[in-house]
Amino acid sequence: MSDVRICRDVAEVAREAAAEVSRIAEEAVAARGRFAIALSGGATPRALYEELAREPWRDRVDWTKTNVFWGDERLVPPDHDESNYRMAREALLSKVGIPDANVHRVRTELGHADAAARDYEREIAKLFGLPTGSAPRFDLVLLGLGTDGHTASIFPGTTAVHDDWRVVAPVWVEKLHAHRVTLTVPAINQAAHVMFLVTGAAKAHVVGEVLRGVKHPDHVPAQLVAPERGTLLWILDEPAATALMG
Ligand code: 6PG
């Protein structure tokens, strides 16, 4: 069952989400001595990352016990304008005391999506102390939502939609003419907490499709996100939530 919180604007979404991240982080460190989070990319989460870099959240999260991963990455260099890693580093990671060893980016310099995906899967397995390919249980996976119903880089019509045997998948996205690397649906659904952050009127229709629409995951892959033993929270601003109101 999804918990949906509707905020007045992007600033309130960022504050609400930062409070949730901080709460989950404290819970994870208390229970397991570490907090493993998969960040989302795109533009929406920047406001959250900038909020987490400010008081009171910056000091509430124990960054020395936090391990940061990405839910997906574009196959571009880490200093590229399109890099999800670069955005998070600029908005958050460069401003908090997180050890470099705790930042686990997708090594896109390996050149091929498949090689980068295999390498990233090994990196994840190492942190979780799992055999490579076993689904990790992230404490928190942050997700965004595309107007076409994609989340992470699980785009409609791509092989990622039905990839249920890997933790990390390479994916060719024809509409973008681009390679991506993404956590798969099973990996996301193993998380203890999954949080969608969606803002803006342009997303209102697709939010309605995911939360209220006919189940058609091939067309709306975000409908596949259903944590098996975890919570699912949507934090929306009012413009993105209009299909849910009234
Ligand atoms: C990415 C993201 C992707 C994003 C959606 C929404 O790498 O692009 O991980 O899944 O969350 O495309 O992007 P915006 O927040 O920019 O609308």
PDB file of C-alpha atoms and ligand atoms in Angstrom:
ATOM      1  CA  MET A   1       0.000   0.000   0.000  1.00  0.00           C
ATOM      2  CA  SER A   2       1.387   3.409  -0.958  1.00  0.00           C
ATOM      3  CA  ASP A   3       1.536   6.261   1.490  1.00  0.00           C
ATOM      4  CA  VAL A   4       1.010   9.546  -0.382  1.00  0.00           C
ATOM      5  CA  ARG A   5       1.961  12.922   1.085  1.00  0.00           C
ATOM      6  CA  ILE A   6       0.987  16.060  -0.801  1.00  0.00           C
ATOM      7  CA  CYS A   7       3.033  19.195  -0.133  1.00  0.00           C
ATOM      8  CA  ARG A   8       2.338  22.791  -1.132  1.00  0.00           C
ATOM      9  CA  ASP A   9       5.471  23.243  -3.228  1.00  0.00           C
ATOM     10  CA  VAL A  10       8.928  21.903  -4.099  1.00  0.00           C
ATOM     11  CA  ALA A  11      10.533  23.441  -0.998  1.00  0.00           C
ATOM     12  CA  GLU A  12       8.081  21.596   1.244  1.00  0.00           C
ATOM     13  CA  VAL A  13       8.644  18.369  -0.706  1.00  0.00           C
ATOM     14  CA  ALA A  14      12.378  18.756  -0.054  1.00  0.00           C
ATOM     15  CA  ARG A  15      11.852  19.338   3.675  1.00  0.00           C
ATOM     16  CA  GLU A  16       9.410  16.442   4.019  1.00  0.00           C
ATOM     17  CA  ALA A  17      11.728  14.110   2.114  1.00  0.00           C
ATOM     18  CA  ALA A  18      14.808  15.234   4.063  1.00  0.00           C
ATOM     19  CA  ALA A  19      13.019  14.460   7.327  1.00  0.00           C
ATOM     20  CA  GLU A  20      12.159  10.975   6.012  1.00  0.00           C
ATOM     21  CA  VAL A  21      15.721  10.322   4.800  1.00  0.00           C
ATOM     22  CA  SER A  22      17.094  11.434   8.170  1.00  0.00           C
ATOM     23  CA  ARG A  23      14.630   9.243  10.070  1.00  0.00           C
ATOM     24  CA  ILE A  24      15.410   6.156   7.958  1.00  0.00           C
ATOM     25  CA  ALA A  25      19.145   6.829   8.236  1.00  0.00           C
ATOM     26  CA  GLU A  26      19.004   7.031  12.044  1.00  0.00           C
ATOM     27  CA  GLU A  27      16.886   3.849  12.154  1.00  0.00           C
ATOM     28  CA  ALA A  28      19.302   1.965   9.874  1.00  0.00           C
ATOM     29  CA  VAL A  29      22.464   3.044  11.705  1.00  0.00           C
ATOM     30  CA  ALA A  30      20.896   2.150  15.069  1.00  0.00           C
ATOM     31  CA  ALA A  31      19.792  -1.267  13.796  1.00  0.00           C
ATOM     32  CA  ARG A  32      22.640  -2.242  11.452  1.00  0.00           C
ATOM     33  CA  GLY A  33      25.437   0.247  12.009  1.00  0.00           C
ATOM     34  CA  ARG A  34      25.122   1.631   8.500  1.00  0.00           C
ATOM     35  CA  PHE A  35      22.701   3.347   6.090  1.00  0.00           C
ATOM     36  CA  ALA A  36      22.644   2.263   2.432  1.00  0.00           C
ATOM     37  CA  ILE A  37      20.765   4.601   0.105  1.00  0.00           C
ATOM     38  CA  ALA A  38      20.296   4.565  -3.669  1.00  0.00           C
ATOM     39  CA  LEU A  39      19.894   8.105  -4.986  1.00  0.00           C
ATOM     40  CA  SER A  40      17.674   9.005  -7.919  1.00  0.00           C
ATOM     41  CA  GLY A  41      18.781  11.156 -10.804  1.00  0.00           C
ATOM     42  CA  GLY A  42      17.250  13.738 -13.076  1.00  0.00           C
ATOM     43  CA  ALA A  43      16.308  17.232 -11.895  1.00  0.00           C
ATOM     44  CA  THR A  44      13.667  16.639  -9.205  1.00  0.00           C
ATOM     45  CA  PRO A  45      15.869  15.377  -6.354  1.00  0.00           C
ATOM     46  CA  ARG A  46      18.321  18.303  -6.504  1.00  0.00           C
ATOM     47  CA  ALA A  47      16.143  20.291  -4.059  1.00  0.00           C
ATOM     48  CA  LEU A  48      16.219  17.345  -1.620  1.00  0.00           C
ATOM     49  CA  TYR A  49      19.986  16.939  -1.895  1.00  0.00           C
ATOM     50  CA  GLU A  50      20.512  20.671  -1.300  1.00  0.00           C
ATOM     51  CA  GLU A  51      18.196  20.453   1.722  1.00  0.00           C
ATOM     52  CA  LEU A  52      20.101  17.466   3.161  1.00  0.00           C
ATOM     53  CA  ALA A  53      23.315  19.501   2.895  1.00  0.00           C
ATOM     54  CA  ARG A  54      21.821  22.146   5.198  1.00  0.00           C
ATOM     55  CA  GLU A  55      21.091  22.150   8.933  1.00  0.00           C
ATOM     56  CA  PRO A  56      19.484  20.361  10.691  1.00  0.00           C
ATOM     57  CA  TRP A  57      19.750  17.357   8.315  1.00  0.00           C
ATOM     58  CA  ARG A  58      23.468  17.660   7.591  1.00  0.00           C
ATOM     59  CA  ASP A  59      24.319  16.882  11.213  1.00  0.00           C
ATOM     60  CA  ARG A  60      21.450  14.470  11.808  1.00  0.00           C
ATOM     61  CA  VAL A  61      22.603  11.977   9.182  1.00  0.00           C
ATOM     62  CA  ASP A  62      25.767  10.062  10.154  1.00  0.00           C
ATOM     63  CA  TRP A  63      27.536  10.416   6.796  1.00  0.00           C
ATOM     64  CA  THR A  64      30.498   8.334   8.030  1.00  0.00           C
ATOM     65  CA  LYS A  65      28.100   5.380   8.254  1.00  0.00           C
ATOM     66  CA  THR A  66      26.206   6.215   5.069  1.00  0.00           C
ATOM     67  CA  ASN A  67      26.857   4.374   1.803  1.00  0.00           C
ATOM     68  CA  VAL A  68      25.571   6.136  -1.283  1.00  0.00           C
ATOM     69  CA  PHE A  69      24.666   4.353  -4.496  1.00  0.00           C
ATOM     70  CA  TRP A  70      22.582   5.407  -7.515  1.00  0.00           C
ATOM     71  CA  GLY A  71      19.354   3.841  -8.727  1.00  0.00           C
ATOM     72  CA  ASP A  72      20.481   4.507 -12.253  1.00  0.00           C
ATOM     73  CA  GLU A  73      23.089   6.354 -14.273  1.00  0.00           C
ATOM     74  CA  ARG A  74      23.537   7.688 -17.731  1.00  0.00           C
ATOM     75  CA  LEU A  75      26.502   6.246 -19.631  1.00  0.00           C
ATOM     76  CA  VAL A  76      28.432   9.506 -19.525  1.00  0.00           C
ATOM     77  CA  PRO A  77      31.643  10.529 -17.704  1.00  0.00           C
ATOM     78  CA  PRO A  78      31.250  11.389 -14.011  1.00  0.00           C
ATOM     79  CA  ASP A  79      31.918  15.080 -14.703  1.00  0.00           C
ATOM     80  CA  HIS A  80      29.376  15.299 -17.546  1.00  0.00           C
ATOM     81  CA  ASP A  81      26.389  17.688 -17.286  1.00  0.00           C
ATOM     82  CA  GLU A  82      24.046  14.680 -17.622  1.00  0.00           C
ATOM     83  CA  SER A  83      25.718  12.623 -14.884  1.00  0.00           C
ATOM     84  CA  ASN A  84      23.465  11.732 -11.946  1.00  0.00           C
ATOM     85  CA  TYR A  85      26.619  11.250  -9.892  1.00  0.00           C
ATOM     86  CA  ARG A  86      27.844  14.767 -10.714  1.00  0.00           C
ATOM     87  CA  MET A  87      24.516  16.350  -9.725  1.00  0.00           C
ATOM     88  CA  ALA A  88      24.481  14.583  -6.338  1.00  0.00           C
ATOM     89  CA  ARG A  89      28.143  15.368  -5.719  1.00  0.00           C
ATOM     90  CA  GLU A  90      27.601  19.084  -6.399  1.00  0.00           C
ATOM     91  CA  ALA A  91      24.295  19.386  -4.506  1.00  0.00           C
ATOM     92  CA  LEU A  92      25.125  17.195  -1.499  1.00  0.00           C
ATOM     93  CA  LEU A  93      28.134  14.895  -1.330  1.00  0.00           C
ATOM     94  CA  SER A  94      30.775  17.626  -1.653  1.00  0.00           C
ATOM     95  CA  LYS A  95      29.115  19.457   1.266  1.00  0.00           C
ATOM     96  CA  VAL A  96      28.908  16.710   3.878  1.00  0.00           C
ATOM     97  CA  GLY A  97      31.613  14.605   5.512  1.00  0.00           C
ATOM     98  CA  ILE A  98      30.996  11.397   3.606  1.00  0.00           C
ATOM     99  CA  PRO A  99      34.167   9.353   3.078  1.00  0.00           C
ATOM    100  CA  ASP A 100      35.068   8.837  -0.607  1.00  0.00           C
ATOM    101  CA  ALA A 101      35.006   5.063  -0.007  1.00  0.00           C
ATOM    102  CA  ASN A 102      31.311   5.354   0.903  1.00  0.00           C
ATOM    103  CA  VAL A 103      30.372   6.853  -2.471  1.00  0.00           C
ATOM    104  CA  HIS A 104      29.690   4.051  -4.940  1.00  0.00           C
ATOM    105  CA  ARG A 105      29.110   5.517  -8.369  1.00  0.00           C
ATOM    106  CA  VAL A 106      28.546   3.578 -11.557  1.00  0.00           C
ATOM    107  CA  ARG A 107      31.949   3.443 -13.273  1.00  0.00           C
ATOM    108  CA  THR A 108      30.744   4.646 -16.636  1.00  0.00           C
ATOM    109  CA  GLU A 109      34.350   5.084 -17.784  1.00  0.00           C
ATOM    110  CA  LEU A 110      34.372   1.331 -18.379  1.00  0.00           C
ATOM    111  CA  GLY A 111      32.793   2.361 -21.658  1.00  0.00           C
ATOM    112  CA  HIS A 112      30.105  -0.281 -22.187  1.00  0.00           C
ATOM    113  CA  ALA A 113      26.816  -0.379 -20.305  1.00  0.00           C
ATOM    114  CA  ASP A 114      27.194  -4.123 -19.756  1.00  0.00           C
ATOM    115  CA  ALA A 115      30.686  -3.813 -18.252  1.00  0.00           C
ATOM    116  CA  ALA A 116      29.587  -0.890 -16.067  1.00  0.00           C
ATOM    117  CA  ALA A 117      26.508  -2.835 -14.914  1.00  0.00           C
ATOM    118  CA  ARG A 118      28.555  -5.944 -14.033  1.00  0.00           C
ATOM    119  CA  ASP A 119      31.119  -3.845 -12.189  1.00  0.00           C
ATOM    120  CA  TYR A 120      28.379  -1.963 -10.287  1.00  0.00           C
ATOM    121  CA  GLU A 121      26.677  -5.220  -9.333  1.00  0.00           C
ATOM    122  CA  ARG A 122      29.993  -6.413  -7.843  1.00  0.00           C
ATOM    123  CA  GLU A 123      30.362  -3.115  -5.960  1.00  0.00           C
ATOM    124  CA  ILE A 124      26.877  -3.520  -4.472  1.00  0.00           C
ATOM    125  CA  ALA A 125      27.496  -7.173  -3.546  1.00  0.00           C
ATOM    126  CA  LYS A 126      30.745  -6.222  -1.822  1.00  0.00           C
ATOM    127  CA  LEU A 127      29.093  -3.678   0.443  1.00  0.00           C
ATOM    128  CA  PHE A 128      26.215  -5.980   1.350  1.00  0.00           C
ATOM    129  CA  GLY A 129      28.511  -8.989   1.775  1.00  0.00           C
ATOM    130  CA  LEU A 130      26.473 -10.937  -0.763  1.00  0.00           C
ATOM    131  CA  PRO A 131      27.351 -13.238  -3.653  1.00  0.00           C
ATOM    132  CA  THR A 132      27.324 -11.136  -6.837  1.00  0.00           C
ATOM    133  CA  GLY A 133      23.823 -11.111  -8.288  1.00  0.00           C
ATOM    134  CA  SER A 134      21.997 -11.598  -4.969  1.00  0.00           C
ATOM    135  CA  ALA A 135      19.417  -8.867  -4.405  1.00  0.00           C
ATOM    136  CA  PRO A 136      20.625  -6.339  -1.814  1.00  0.00           C
ATOM    137  CA  ARG A 137      18.259  -4.797   0.707  1.00  0.00           C
ATOM    138  CA  PHE A 138      18.846  -1.059   0.453  1.00  0.00           C
ATOM    139  CA  ASP A 139      17.599   0.850   3.470  1.00  0.00           C
ATOM    140  CA  LEU A 140      16.182   3.451   1.086  1.00  0.00           C
ATOM    141  CA  VAL A 141      15.765   3.715  -2.678  1.00  0.00           C
ATOM    142  CA  LEU A 142      14.849   7.170  -3.972  1.00  0.00           C
ATOM    143  CA  LEU A 143      12.971   7.237  -7.267  1.00  0.00           C
ATOM    144  CA  GLY A 144      11.718   9.816  -9.714  1.00  0.00           C
ATOM    145  CA  LEU A 145       9.012   9.411 -12.342  1.00  0.00           C
ATOM    146  CA  GLY A 146       9.191  10.248 -16.021  1.00  0.00           C
ATOM    147  CA  THR A 147       6.138  11.516 -17.899  1.00  0.00           C
ATOM    148  CA  ASP A 148       6.301   8.265 -19.899  1.00  0.00           C
ATOM    149  CA  GLY A 149       5.941   6.197 -16.719  1.00  0.00           C
ATOM    150  CA  HIS A 150       9.588   5.198 -16.362  1.00  0.00           C
ATOM    151  CA  THR A 151      11.411   5.130 -13.066  1.00  0.00           C
ATOM    152  CA  ALA A 152      15.151   4.769 -12.562  1.00  0.00           C
ATOM    153  CA  SER A 153      16.067   3.753 -16.113  1.00  0.00           C
ATOM    154  CA  ILE A 154      13.269   1.211 -16.437  1.00  0.00           C
ATOM    155  CA  PHE A 155      11.734   2.725 -19.551  1.00  0.00           C
ATOM    156  CA  PRO A 156       8.633   1.409 -21.325  1.00  0.00           C
ATOM    157  CA  GLY A 157       9.474  -0.964 -24.158  1.00  0.00           C
ATOM    158  CA  THR A 158      12.978  -1.717 -22.893  1.00  0.00           C
ATOM    159  CA  THR A 159      14.481  -4.987 -21.702  1.00  0.00           C
ATOM    160  CA  ALA A 160      14.722  -3.515 -18.188  1.00  0.00           C
ATOM    161  CA  VAL A 161      10.946  -3.824 -17.669  1.00  0.00           C
ATOM    162  CA  HIS A 162      11.054  -7.636 -17.471  1.00  0.00           C
ATOM    163  CA  ASP A 163      14.622  -8.101 -16.197  1.00  0.00           C
ATOM    164  CA  ASP A 164      13.900 -10.138 -13.085  1.00  0.00           C
ATOM    165  CA  TRP A 165      17.169 -12.074 -12.839  1.00  0.00           C
ATOM    166  CA  ARG A 166      19.728  -9.333 -12.328  1.00  0.00           C
ATOM    167  CA  VAL A 167      20.349  -6.678  -9.681  1.00  0.00           C
ATOM    168  CA  VAL A 168      21.767  -4.176 -12.166  1.00  0.00           C
ATOM    169  CA  ALA A 169      20.931  -4.101 -15.862  1.00  0.00           C
ATOM    170  CA  PRO A 170      22.373  -2.318 -18.885  1.00  0.00           C
ATOM    171  CA  VAL A 171      19.609  -0.837 -20.979  1.00  0.00           C
ATOM    172  CA  TRP A 172      19.421   0.743 -24.427  1.00  0.00           C
ATOM    173  CA  VAL A 173      16.781   3.474 -24.491  1.00  0.00           C
ATOM    174  CA  GLU A 174      15.791   3.962 -28.127  1.00  0.00           C
ATOM    175  CA  LYS A 175      13.791   7.148 -27.538  1.00  0.00           C
ATOM    176  CA  LEU A 176      16.842   8.774 -25.943  1.00  0.00           C
ATOM    177  CA  HIS A 177      19.264   7.021 -28.253  1.00  0.00           C
ATOM    178  CA  ALA A 178      21.284   6.370 -25.122  1.00  0.00           C
ATOM    179  CA  HIS A 179      22.646   3.593 -22.941  1.00  0.00           C
ATOM    180  CA  ARG A 180      21.757   3.555 -19.266  1.00  0.00           C
ATOM    181  CA  VAL A 181      22.593   1.408 -16.219  1.00  0.00           C
ATOM    182  CA  THR A 182      19.782   0.749 -13.757  1.00  0.00           C
ATOM    183  CA  LEU A 183      18.767  -1.152 -10.657  1.00  0.00           C
ATOM    184  CA  THR A 184      16.190  -3.710 -11.703  1.00  0.00           C
ATOM    185  CA  VAL A 185      12.645  -4.019 -10.355  1.00  0.00           C
ATOM    186  CA  PRO A 186      13.552  -6.964  -8.075  1.00  0.00           C
ATOM    187  CA  ALA A 187      16.459  -5.003  -6.607  1.00  0.00           C
ATOM    188  CA  ILE A 188      14.240  -1.981  -5.946  1.00  0.00           C
ATOM    189  CA  ASN A 189      11.484  -4.154  -4.476  1.00  0.00           C
ATOM    190  CA  GLN A 190      13.883  -5.705  -1.948  1.00  0.00           C
ATOM    191  CA  ALA A 191      14.405  -2.297  -0.288  1.00  0.00           C
ATOM    192  CA  ALA A 192      13.228  -1.566   3.234  1.00  0.00           C
ATOM    193  CA  HIS A 193      11.906   1.810   2.090  1.00  0.00           C
ATOM    194  CA  VAL A 194      11.176   3.199  -1.398  1.00  0.00           C
ATOM    195  CA  MET A 195      10.394   6.884  -1.816  1.00  0.00           C
ATOM    196  CA  PHE A 196       9.127   8.563  -4.999  1.00  0.00           C
ATOM    197  CA  LEU A 197       9.647  12.296  -5.269  1.00  0.00           C
ATOM    198  CA  VAL A 198       7.497  13.838  -8.019  1.00  0.00           C
ATOM    199  CA  THR A 199       6.819  17.525  -8.619  1.00  0.00           C
ATOM    200  CA  GLY A 200       5.257  19.687 -11.298  1.00  0.00           C
ATOM    201  CA  ALA A 201       2.007  19.761 -13.260  1.00  0.00           C
ATOM    202  CA  ALA A 202       3.624  17.905 -16.172  1.00  0.00           C
ATOM    203  CA  LYS A 203       3.727  14.766 -14.005  1.00  0.00           C
ATOM    204  CA  ALA A 204       0.097  14.934 -12.800  1.00  0.00           C
ATOM    205  CA  HIS A 205      -1.258  12.614 -15.501  1.00  0.00           C
ATOM    206  CA  VAL A 206       1.400   9.931 -15.059  1.00  0.00           C
ATOM    207  CA  VAL A 207       1.076  10.057 -11.256  1.00  0.00           C
ATOM    208  CA  GLY A 208      -2.617   9.299 -11.750  1.00  0.00           C
ATOM    209  CA  GLU A 209      -1.741   6.443 -14.119  1.00  0.00           C
ATOM    210  CA  VAL A 210       0.690   4.878 -11.663  1.00  0.00           C
ATOM    211  CA  LEU A 211      -1.452   5.233  -8.556  1.00  0.00           C
ATOM    212  CA  ARG A 212      -4.970   5.041  -9.957  1.00  0.00           C
ATOM    213  CA  GLY A 213      -4.665   3.711 -13.508  1.00  0.00           C
ATOM    214  CA  VAL A 214      -5.251   0.316 -15.055  1.00  0.00           C
ATOM    215  CA  LYS A 215      -2.272  -1.931 -14.336  1.00  0.00           C
ATOM    216  CA  HIS A 216      -0.206  -1.952 -17.506  1.00  0.00           C
ATOM    217  CA  PRO A 217       3.457  -2.092 -16.441  1.00  0.00           C
ATOM    218  CA  ASP A 218       4.757  -2.444 -19.980  1.00  0.00           C
ATOM    219  CA  HIS A 219       3.437   1.050 -20.590  1.00  0.00           C
ATOM    220  CA  VAL A 220       3.907   2.351 -17.037  1.00  0.00           C
ATOM    221  CA  PRO A 221       6.915   0.532 -15.558  1.00  0.00           C
ATOM    222  CA  ALA A 222       6.752   2.561 -12.325  1.00  0.00           C
ATOM    223  CA  GLN A 223       3.658   0.454 -11.508  1.00  0.00           C
ATOM    224  CA  LEU A 224       6.083  -2.463 -10.926  1.00  0.00           C
ATOM    225  CA  VAL A 225       7.524  -0.792  -7.814  1.00  0.00           C
ATOM    226  CA  ALA A 226       5.980  -2.676  -4.878  1.00  0.00           C
ATOM    227  CA  PRO A 227       8.424  -3.385  -2.047  1.00  0.00           C
ATOM    228  CA  GLU A 228       8.022  -7.003  -0.939  1.00  0.00           C
ATOM    229  CA  ARG A 229       8.952  -6.341   2.695  1.00  0.00           C
ATOM    230  CA  GLY A 230       9.157  -2.591   2.801  1.00  0.00           C
ATOM    231  CA  THR A 231       7.343   0.704   2.695  1.00  0.00           C
ATOM    232  CA  LEU A 232       6.405   2.777  -0.362  1.00  0.00           C
ATOM    233  CA  LEU A 233       6.058   6.523   0.080  1.00  0.00           C
ATOM    234  CA  TRP A 234       5.123   9.139  -2.527  1.00  0.00           C
ATOM    235  CA  ILE A 235       5.971  12.762  -1.760  1.00  0.00           C
ATOM    236  CA  LEU A 236       4.311  15.068  -4.275  1.00  0.00           C
ATOM    237  CA  ASP A 237       3.752  18.764  -4.653  1.00  0.00           C
ATOM    238  CA  GLU A 238       0.166  19.913  -5.347  1.00  0.00           C
ATOM    239  CA  PRO A 239       0.650  20.410  -9.101  1.00  0.00           C
ATOM    240  CA  ALA A 240       1.843  16.801  -9.472  1.00  0.00           C
ATOM    241  CA  ALA A 241      -1.016  15.491  -7.309  1.00  0.00           C
ATOM    242  CA  THR A 242      -4.020  16.995  -9.123  1.00  0.00           C
ATOM    243  CA  ALA A 243      -5.127  13.625 -10.528  1.00  0.00           C
ATOM    244  CA  LEU A 244      -5.404  12.305  -6.971  1.00  0.00           C
ATOM    245  CA  MET A 245      -7.387  15.200  -5.529  1.00  0.00           C
ATOM    246  CA  GLY A 246     -11.209  15.304  -5.679  1.00  0.00           C
TER     247      GLY A 246
HETATM  248  C1  6PG B   1      17.300   9.719 -14.607  1.00  0.00           C
HETATM  249  C2  6PG B   1      16.427   9.383 -13.462  1.00  0.00           C
HETATM  250  C3  6PG B   1      15.032   9.221 -13.947  1.00  0.00           C
HETATM  251  C4  6PG B   1      14.297  10.420 -13.410  1.00  0.00           C
HETATM  252  C5  6PG B   1      13.065  10.687 -14.214  1.00  0.00           C
HETATM  253  C6  6PG B   1      12.445  12.022 -13.784  1.00  0.00           C
HETATM  254  O1  6PG B   1      18.453   9.278 -14.635  1.00  0.00           O
HETATM  255  O2  6PG B   1      16.807  10.497 -15.453  1.00  0.00           O
HETATM  256  O3  6PG B   1      16.836   8.498 -12.616  1.00  0.00           O
HETATM  257  O4  6PG B   1      14.367   8.055 -13.594  1.00  0.00           O
HETATM  258  O5  6PG B   1      13.974  10.192 -12.044  1.00  0.00           O
HETATM  259  O6  6PG B   1      13.457  10.757 -15.571  1.00  0.00           O
HETATM  260  O7  6PG B   1      13.394  13.027 -14.089  1.00  0.00           O
HETATM  261  P1  6PG B   1      13.135  14.560 -13.665  1.00  0.00           P
HETATM  262  O8  6PG B   1      13.226  14.595 -12.174  1.00  0.00           O
HETATM  263  O9  6PG B   1      14.255  15.315 -14.328  1.00  0.00           O
HETATM  264  O10 6PG B   1      11.761  14.919 -14.169  1.00  0.00           O
END
